[in-house]
Short mmCIF file of C-alpha atoms in Angstrom, two decimals:
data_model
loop_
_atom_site.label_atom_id
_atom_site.label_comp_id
_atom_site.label_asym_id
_atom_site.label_seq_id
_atom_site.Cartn_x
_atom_site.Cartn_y
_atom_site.Cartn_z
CA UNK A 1 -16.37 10.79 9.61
CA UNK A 2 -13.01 8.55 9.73
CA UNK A 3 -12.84 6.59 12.83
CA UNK A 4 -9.14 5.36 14.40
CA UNK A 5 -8.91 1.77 14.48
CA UNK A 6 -5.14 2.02 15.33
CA UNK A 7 -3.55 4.79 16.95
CA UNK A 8 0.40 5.28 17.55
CA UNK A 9 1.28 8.26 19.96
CA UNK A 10 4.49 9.58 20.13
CA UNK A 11 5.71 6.29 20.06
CA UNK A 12 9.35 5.26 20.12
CA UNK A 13 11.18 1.84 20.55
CA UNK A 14 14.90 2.10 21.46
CA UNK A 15 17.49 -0.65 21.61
CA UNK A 16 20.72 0.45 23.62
CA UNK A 17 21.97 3.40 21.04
CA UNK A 18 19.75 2.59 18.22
CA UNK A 19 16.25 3.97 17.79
CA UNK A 20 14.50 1.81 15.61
CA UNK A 21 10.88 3.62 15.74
CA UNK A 22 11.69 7.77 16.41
CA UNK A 23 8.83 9.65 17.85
CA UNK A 24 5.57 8.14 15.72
CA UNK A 25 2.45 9.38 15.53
CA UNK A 26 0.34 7.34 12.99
CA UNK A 27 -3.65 7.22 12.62
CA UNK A 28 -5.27 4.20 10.39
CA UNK A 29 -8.95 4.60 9.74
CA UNK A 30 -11.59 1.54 10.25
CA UNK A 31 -12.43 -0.02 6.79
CA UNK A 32 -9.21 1.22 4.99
CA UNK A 33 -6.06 -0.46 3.41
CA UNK A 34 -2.88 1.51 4.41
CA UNK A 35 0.11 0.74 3.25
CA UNK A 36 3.40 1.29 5.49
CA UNK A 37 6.11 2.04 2.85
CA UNK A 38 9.81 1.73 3.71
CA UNK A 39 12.89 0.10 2.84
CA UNK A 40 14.56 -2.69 4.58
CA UNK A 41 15.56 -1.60 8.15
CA UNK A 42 13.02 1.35 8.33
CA UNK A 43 11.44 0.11 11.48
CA UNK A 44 7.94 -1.36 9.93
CA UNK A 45 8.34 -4.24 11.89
CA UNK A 46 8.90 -3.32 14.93
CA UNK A 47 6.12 -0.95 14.74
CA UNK A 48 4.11 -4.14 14.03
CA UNK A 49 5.34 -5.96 16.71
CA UNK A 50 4.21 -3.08 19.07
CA UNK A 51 1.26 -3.08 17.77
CA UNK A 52 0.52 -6.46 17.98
CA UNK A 53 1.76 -6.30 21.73
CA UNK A 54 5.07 -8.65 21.06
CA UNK A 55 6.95 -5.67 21.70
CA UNK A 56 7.00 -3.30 24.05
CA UNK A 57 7.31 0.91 23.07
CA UNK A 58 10.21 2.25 24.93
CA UNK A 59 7.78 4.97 24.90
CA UNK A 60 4.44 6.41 23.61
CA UNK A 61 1.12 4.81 23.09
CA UNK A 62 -0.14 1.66 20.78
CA UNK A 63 -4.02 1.55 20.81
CA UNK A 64 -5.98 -1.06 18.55
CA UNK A 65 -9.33 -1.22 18.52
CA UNK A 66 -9.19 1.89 21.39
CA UNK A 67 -7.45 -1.39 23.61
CA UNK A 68 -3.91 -0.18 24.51
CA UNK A 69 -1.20 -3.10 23.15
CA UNK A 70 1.58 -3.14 25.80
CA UNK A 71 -1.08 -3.14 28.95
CA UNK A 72 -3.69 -5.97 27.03
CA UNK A 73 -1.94 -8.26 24.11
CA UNK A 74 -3.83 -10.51 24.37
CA UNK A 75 -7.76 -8.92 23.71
CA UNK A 76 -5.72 -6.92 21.21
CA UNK A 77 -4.76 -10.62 19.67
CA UNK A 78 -8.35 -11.57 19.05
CA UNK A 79 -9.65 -8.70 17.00
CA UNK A 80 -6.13 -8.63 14.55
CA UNK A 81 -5.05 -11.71 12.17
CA UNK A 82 -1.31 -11.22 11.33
CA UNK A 83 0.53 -12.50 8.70
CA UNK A 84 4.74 -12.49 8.95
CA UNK A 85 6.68 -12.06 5.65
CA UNK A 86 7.42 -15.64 6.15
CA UNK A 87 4.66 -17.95 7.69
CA UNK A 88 5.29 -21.29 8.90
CA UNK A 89 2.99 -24.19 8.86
CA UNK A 90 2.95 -27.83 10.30
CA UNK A 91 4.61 -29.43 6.83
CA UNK A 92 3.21 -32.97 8.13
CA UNK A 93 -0.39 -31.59 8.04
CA UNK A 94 -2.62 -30.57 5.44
CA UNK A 95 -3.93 -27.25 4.92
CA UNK A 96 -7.24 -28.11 6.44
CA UNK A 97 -5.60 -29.64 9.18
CA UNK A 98 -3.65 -26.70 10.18
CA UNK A 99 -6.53 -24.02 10.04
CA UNK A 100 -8.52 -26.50 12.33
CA UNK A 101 -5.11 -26.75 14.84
CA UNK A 102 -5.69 -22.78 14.75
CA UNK A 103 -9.21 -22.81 15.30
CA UNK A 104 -8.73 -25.24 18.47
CA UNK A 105 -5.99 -22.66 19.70
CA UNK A 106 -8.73 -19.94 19.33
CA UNK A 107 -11.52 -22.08 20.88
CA UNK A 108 -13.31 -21.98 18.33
CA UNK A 109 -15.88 -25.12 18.19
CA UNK A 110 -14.94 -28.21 15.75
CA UNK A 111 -18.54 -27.83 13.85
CA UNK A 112 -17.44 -24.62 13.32
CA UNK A 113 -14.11 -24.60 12.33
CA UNK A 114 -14.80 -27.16 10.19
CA UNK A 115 -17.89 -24.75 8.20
CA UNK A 116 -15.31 -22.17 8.43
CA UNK A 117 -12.04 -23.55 6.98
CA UNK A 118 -13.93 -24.75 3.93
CA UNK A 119 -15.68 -21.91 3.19
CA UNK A 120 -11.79 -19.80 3.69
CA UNK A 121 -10.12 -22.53 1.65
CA UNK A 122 -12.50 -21.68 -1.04
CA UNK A 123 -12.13 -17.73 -0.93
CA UNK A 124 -8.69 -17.70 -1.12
CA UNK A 125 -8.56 -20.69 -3.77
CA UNK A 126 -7.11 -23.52 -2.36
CA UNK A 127 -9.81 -26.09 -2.22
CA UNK A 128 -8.31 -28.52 -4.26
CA UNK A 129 -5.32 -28.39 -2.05
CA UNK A 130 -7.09 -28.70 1.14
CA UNK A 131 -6.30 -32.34 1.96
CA UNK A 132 -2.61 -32.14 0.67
CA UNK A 133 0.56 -31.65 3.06
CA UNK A 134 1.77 -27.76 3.61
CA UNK A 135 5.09 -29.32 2.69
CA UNK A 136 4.72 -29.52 -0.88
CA UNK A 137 3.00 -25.82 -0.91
CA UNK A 138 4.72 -23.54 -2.96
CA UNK A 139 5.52 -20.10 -1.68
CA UNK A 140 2.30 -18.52 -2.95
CA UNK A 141 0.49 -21.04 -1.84
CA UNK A 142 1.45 -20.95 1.47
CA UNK A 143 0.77 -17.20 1.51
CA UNK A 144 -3.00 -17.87 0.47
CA UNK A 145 -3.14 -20.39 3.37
CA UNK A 146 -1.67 -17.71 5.96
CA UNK A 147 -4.13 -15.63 5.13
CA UNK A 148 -7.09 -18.08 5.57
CA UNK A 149 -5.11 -19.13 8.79
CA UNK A 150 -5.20 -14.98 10.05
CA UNK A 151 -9.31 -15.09 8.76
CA UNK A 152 -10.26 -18.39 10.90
CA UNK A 153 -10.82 -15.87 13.87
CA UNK A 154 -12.98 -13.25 12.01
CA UNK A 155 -10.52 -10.54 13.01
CA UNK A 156 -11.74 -6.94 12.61
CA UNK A 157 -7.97 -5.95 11.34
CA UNK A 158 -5.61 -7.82 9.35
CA UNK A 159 -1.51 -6.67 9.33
CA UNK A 160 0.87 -8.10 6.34
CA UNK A 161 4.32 -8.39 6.93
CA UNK A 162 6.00 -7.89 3.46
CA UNK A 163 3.14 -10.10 1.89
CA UNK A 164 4.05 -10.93 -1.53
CA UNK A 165 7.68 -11.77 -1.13
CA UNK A 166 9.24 -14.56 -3.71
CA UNK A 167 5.83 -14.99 -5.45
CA UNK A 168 5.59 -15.07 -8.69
CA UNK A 169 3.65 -11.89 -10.68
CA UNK A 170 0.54 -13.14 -11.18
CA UNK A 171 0.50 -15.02 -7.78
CA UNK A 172 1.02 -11.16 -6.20
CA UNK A 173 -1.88 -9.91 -8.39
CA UNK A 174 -3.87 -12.75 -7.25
CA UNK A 175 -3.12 -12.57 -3.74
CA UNK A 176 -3.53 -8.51 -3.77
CA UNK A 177 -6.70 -8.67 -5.34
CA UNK A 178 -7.88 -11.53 -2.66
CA UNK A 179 -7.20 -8.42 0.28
CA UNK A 180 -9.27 -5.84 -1.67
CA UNK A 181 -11.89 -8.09 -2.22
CA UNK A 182 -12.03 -9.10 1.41
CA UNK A 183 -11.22 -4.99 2.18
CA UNK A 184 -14.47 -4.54 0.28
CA UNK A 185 -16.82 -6.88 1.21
CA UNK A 186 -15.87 -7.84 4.61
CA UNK A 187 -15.03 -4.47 6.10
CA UNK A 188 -11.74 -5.70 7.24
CA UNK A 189 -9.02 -2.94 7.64
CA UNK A 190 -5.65 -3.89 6.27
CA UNK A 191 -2.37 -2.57 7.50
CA UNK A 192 -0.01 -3.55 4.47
CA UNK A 193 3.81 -2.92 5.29
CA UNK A 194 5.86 -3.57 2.10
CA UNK A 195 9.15 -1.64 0.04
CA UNK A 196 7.33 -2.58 -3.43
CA UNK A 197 5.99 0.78 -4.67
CA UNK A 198 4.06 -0.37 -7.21
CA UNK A 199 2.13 -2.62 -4.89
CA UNK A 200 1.71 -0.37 -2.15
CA UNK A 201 -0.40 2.49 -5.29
CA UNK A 202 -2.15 -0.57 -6.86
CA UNK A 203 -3.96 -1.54 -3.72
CA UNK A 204 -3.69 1.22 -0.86
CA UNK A 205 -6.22 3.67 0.26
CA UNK A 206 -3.59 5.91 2.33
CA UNK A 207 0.23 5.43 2.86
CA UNK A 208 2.90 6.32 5.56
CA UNK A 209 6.24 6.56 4.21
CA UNK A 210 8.82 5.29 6.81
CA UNK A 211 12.82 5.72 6.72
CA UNK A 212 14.94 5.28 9.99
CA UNK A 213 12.34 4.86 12.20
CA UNK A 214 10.61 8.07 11.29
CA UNK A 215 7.46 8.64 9.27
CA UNK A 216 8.35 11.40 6.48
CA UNK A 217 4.56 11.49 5.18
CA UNK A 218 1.33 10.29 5.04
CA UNK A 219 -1.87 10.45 3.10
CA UNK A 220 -3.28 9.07 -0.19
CA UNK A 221 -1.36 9.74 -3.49
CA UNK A 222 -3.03 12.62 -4.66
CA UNK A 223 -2.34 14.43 -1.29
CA UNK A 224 0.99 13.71 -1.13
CA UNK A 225 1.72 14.63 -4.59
CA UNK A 226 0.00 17.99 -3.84
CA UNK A 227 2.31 18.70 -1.09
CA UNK A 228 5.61 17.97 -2.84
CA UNK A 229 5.36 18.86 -6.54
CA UNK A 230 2.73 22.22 -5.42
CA UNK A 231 5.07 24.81 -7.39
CA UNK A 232 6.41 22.20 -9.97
CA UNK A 233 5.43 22.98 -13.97
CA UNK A 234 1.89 20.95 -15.04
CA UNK A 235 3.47 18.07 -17.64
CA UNK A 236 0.65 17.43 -20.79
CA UNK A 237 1.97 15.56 -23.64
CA UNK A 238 -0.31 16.01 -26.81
CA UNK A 239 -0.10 14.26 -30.00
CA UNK A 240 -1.79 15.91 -33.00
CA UNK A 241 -1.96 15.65 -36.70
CA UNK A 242 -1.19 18.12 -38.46
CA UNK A 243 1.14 19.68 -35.26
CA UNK A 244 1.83 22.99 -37.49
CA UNK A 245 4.35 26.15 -36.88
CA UNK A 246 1.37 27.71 -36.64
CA UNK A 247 -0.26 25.59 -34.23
CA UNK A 248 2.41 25.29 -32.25
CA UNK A 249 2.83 29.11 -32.10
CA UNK A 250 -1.15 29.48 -30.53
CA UNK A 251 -0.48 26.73 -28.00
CA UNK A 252 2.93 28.72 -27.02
CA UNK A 253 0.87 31.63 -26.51
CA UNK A 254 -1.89 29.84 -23.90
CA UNK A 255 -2.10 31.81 -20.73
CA UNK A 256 -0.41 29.70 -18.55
CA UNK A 257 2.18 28.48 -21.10
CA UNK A 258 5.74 28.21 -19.80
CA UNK A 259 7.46 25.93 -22.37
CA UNK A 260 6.75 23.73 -25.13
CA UNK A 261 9.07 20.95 -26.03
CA UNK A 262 9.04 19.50 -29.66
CA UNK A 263 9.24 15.46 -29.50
CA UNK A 264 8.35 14.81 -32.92
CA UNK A 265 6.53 16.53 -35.85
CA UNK A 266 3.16 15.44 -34.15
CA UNK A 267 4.07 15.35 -30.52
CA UNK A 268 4.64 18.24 -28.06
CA UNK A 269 5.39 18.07 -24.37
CA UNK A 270 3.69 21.41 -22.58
CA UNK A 271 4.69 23.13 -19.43
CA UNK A 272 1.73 25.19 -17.46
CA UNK A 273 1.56 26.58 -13.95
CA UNK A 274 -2.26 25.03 -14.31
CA UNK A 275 -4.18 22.36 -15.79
CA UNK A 276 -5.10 23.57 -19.35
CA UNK A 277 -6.11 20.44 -21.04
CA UNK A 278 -9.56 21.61 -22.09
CA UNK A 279 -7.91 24.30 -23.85
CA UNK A 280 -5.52 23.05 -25.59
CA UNK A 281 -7.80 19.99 -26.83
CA UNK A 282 -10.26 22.78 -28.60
CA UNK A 283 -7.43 24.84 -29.92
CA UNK A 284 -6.19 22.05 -31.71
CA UNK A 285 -9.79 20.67 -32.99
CA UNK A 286 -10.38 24.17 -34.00
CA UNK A 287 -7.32 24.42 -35.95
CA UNK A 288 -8.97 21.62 -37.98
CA UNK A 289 -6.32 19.22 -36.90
CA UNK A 290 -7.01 15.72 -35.39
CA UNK A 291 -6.15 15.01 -31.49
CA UNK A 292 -4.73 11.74 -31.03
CA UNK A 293 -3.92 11.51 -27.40
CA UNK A 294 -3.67 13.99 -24.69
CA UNK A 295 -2.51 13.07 -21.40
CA UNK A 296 -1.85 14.97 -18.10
CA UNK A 297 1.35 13.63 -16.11
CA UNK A 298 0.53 13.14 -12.75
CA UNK A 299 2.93 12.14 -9.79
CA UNK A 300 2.58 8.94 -9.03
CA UNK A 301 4.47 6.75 -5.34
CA UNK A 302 7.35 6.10 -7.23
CA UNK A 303 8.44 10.32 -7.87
CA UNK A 304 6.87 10.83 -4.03
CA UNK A 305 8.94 8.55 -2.38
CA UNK A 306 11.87 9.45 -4.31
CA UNK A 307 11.04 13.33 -3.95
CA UNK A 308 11.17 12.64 0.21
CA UNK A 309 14.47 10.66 0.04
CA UNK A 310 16.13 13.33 -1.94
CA UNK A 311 14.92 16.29 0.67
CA UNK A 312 16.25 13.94 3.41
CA UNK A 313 19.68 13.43 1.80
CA UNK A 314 19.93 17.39 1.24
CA UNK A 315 19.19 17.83 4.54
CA UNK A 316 21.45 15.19 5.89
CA UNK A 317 24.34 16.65 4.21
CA UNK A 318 23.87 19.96 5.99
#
């Protein structure tokens, strides 16, 4: 059975005229990664901040950890490790130095912190920086350090802020393979707010997609695609050799068939109302002709998030 870690009731922030979070309602599960998808402006951060107690709902109901944010900030501070899109570091100090400054703000014990920042520096790869200055840290670096720097406390939830912004590709694999790892093994839930789509389906369990302060959806891919593309045509492309009139003619006739399209002399593009891969692959091996690839289109974030923005623009224009 899921069990709420962080709960949002009916929550909404307003600044004079402008609501910035409209009415939200959001459940995140203990031991998941959910990603909070939105552009620029959506309102992710703020919901953040209220979560993390730094801002207060105008209002609703922020529980973390089943402690409520606005009424206790600060037990809600020690169980969640938060990392900004932009993290700042003493540039004077070395890495090491500055996770044991944050361990002493924490009160956690020097013997301690000292175990502990070594064995962090390690898991997110930065031993053999540990002794030089956060000033000459590249971006990606510094991002690996934040997240050591969120870990020093052994929080029970960990919220990034538009994590991978201005690193370099295989510094934002890296870095998004460090959270599942530490997802995995550690048990630590992961709020990830981002805008980068392909991010948020690489490494998410669930996602809430958020535009002008209101969540539109939520739910894991397959869900969501469910919902929006329920009573759109089933997309299989199939390439075969020989692809004959013949052949083509039998797959036409498939119960379910709506449409084929012709690509090439070996490649066809079939509509369906349902999933009729298994038949189509025998017809085509019983034919005597050889299958080459047959693959199913599915709806990935990319069509889903689209697919929401262009229902909201239809109905905006009403």
């Amino acid at each position: 059975m899921n069990e709420a870690i962080i709960e949002l009731k009916e929550v909404t922030k307003q600044y004079d005229n402008h609501l910035a979070v409209n009415d939200l309602s959001l459940s995140i599960n203990k031991g998941e990664i959910f990603g909070l998808l939105g552009p620029n402006g959506a309102g992710k951060t703020t919901t953040i901040l209220m979560m993390l107690g730094l801002s207060e709902p105008t209002s609703g109901t922020v529980l973390v950890s089943s402690i409520n944010s606005t009424t206790n900030p600060i037990e809600v501070k020690k169980k969640v490790g938060y990392l900004p899109d932009n993290v700042g570091f003493y540039t004077n100090m070395t890495g090491l130095e500055n996770l044991l400054f944050t361990a002493g703000l924490n009160g956690i014990s020097k013997k301690l912190a000292e175990e502990r920042a070594k064995l962090l520096l390690e898991k997110v790869g930065l031993t053999y920086a540990a002794h030089k200055k956060t000033g000459t840290y590249s971006r990606g670096m510094k991002q690996r350090l934040g997240l050591a720097d969120v870990l020093m406390k052994n929080p029970e939830i960990i919220i990034l802020d538009e994590p991978t912004l201005g690193i370099d590709p295989e510094g934002v694999r890296d870095f998004l393979q460090l959270i599942r790892e530490l997802n995995e093994k550690d048990d630590i839930t992961v709020l990830l707010s981002s805008h980068h789509l392909h991010q948020v389906q690489q490494i998410c369990d669930r996602v809430g997609i958020f535009v002008n302060g209101k969540l539109l959806a939520q739910g894991n891919i397959q869900q969501l695609s469910k919902e929006l593309f329920a009573s759109e045509s089933i997309v299989t492309e199939v390439i075969a050799k020989p692809l004959s009139e013949e052949l083509v003619k039998s797959l036409q006739n498939m119960t379910g068939v709506q449409r084929i399209e012709m690509v090439s002399d070996d490649q066809v593009i079939i509509h369906s109302e349902e999933d009729i891969s298994g038949q189509v692959s025998r017809l085509i091996i019983q034919s005597g002709s050889e299958l080459y690839q047959l693959y199913r289109k599915n709806f990935g974030l990319d069509e889903i998030y689209h697919r929401y923005f262009e229902g909201r623009e239809v109905n905006e224009a009403r």
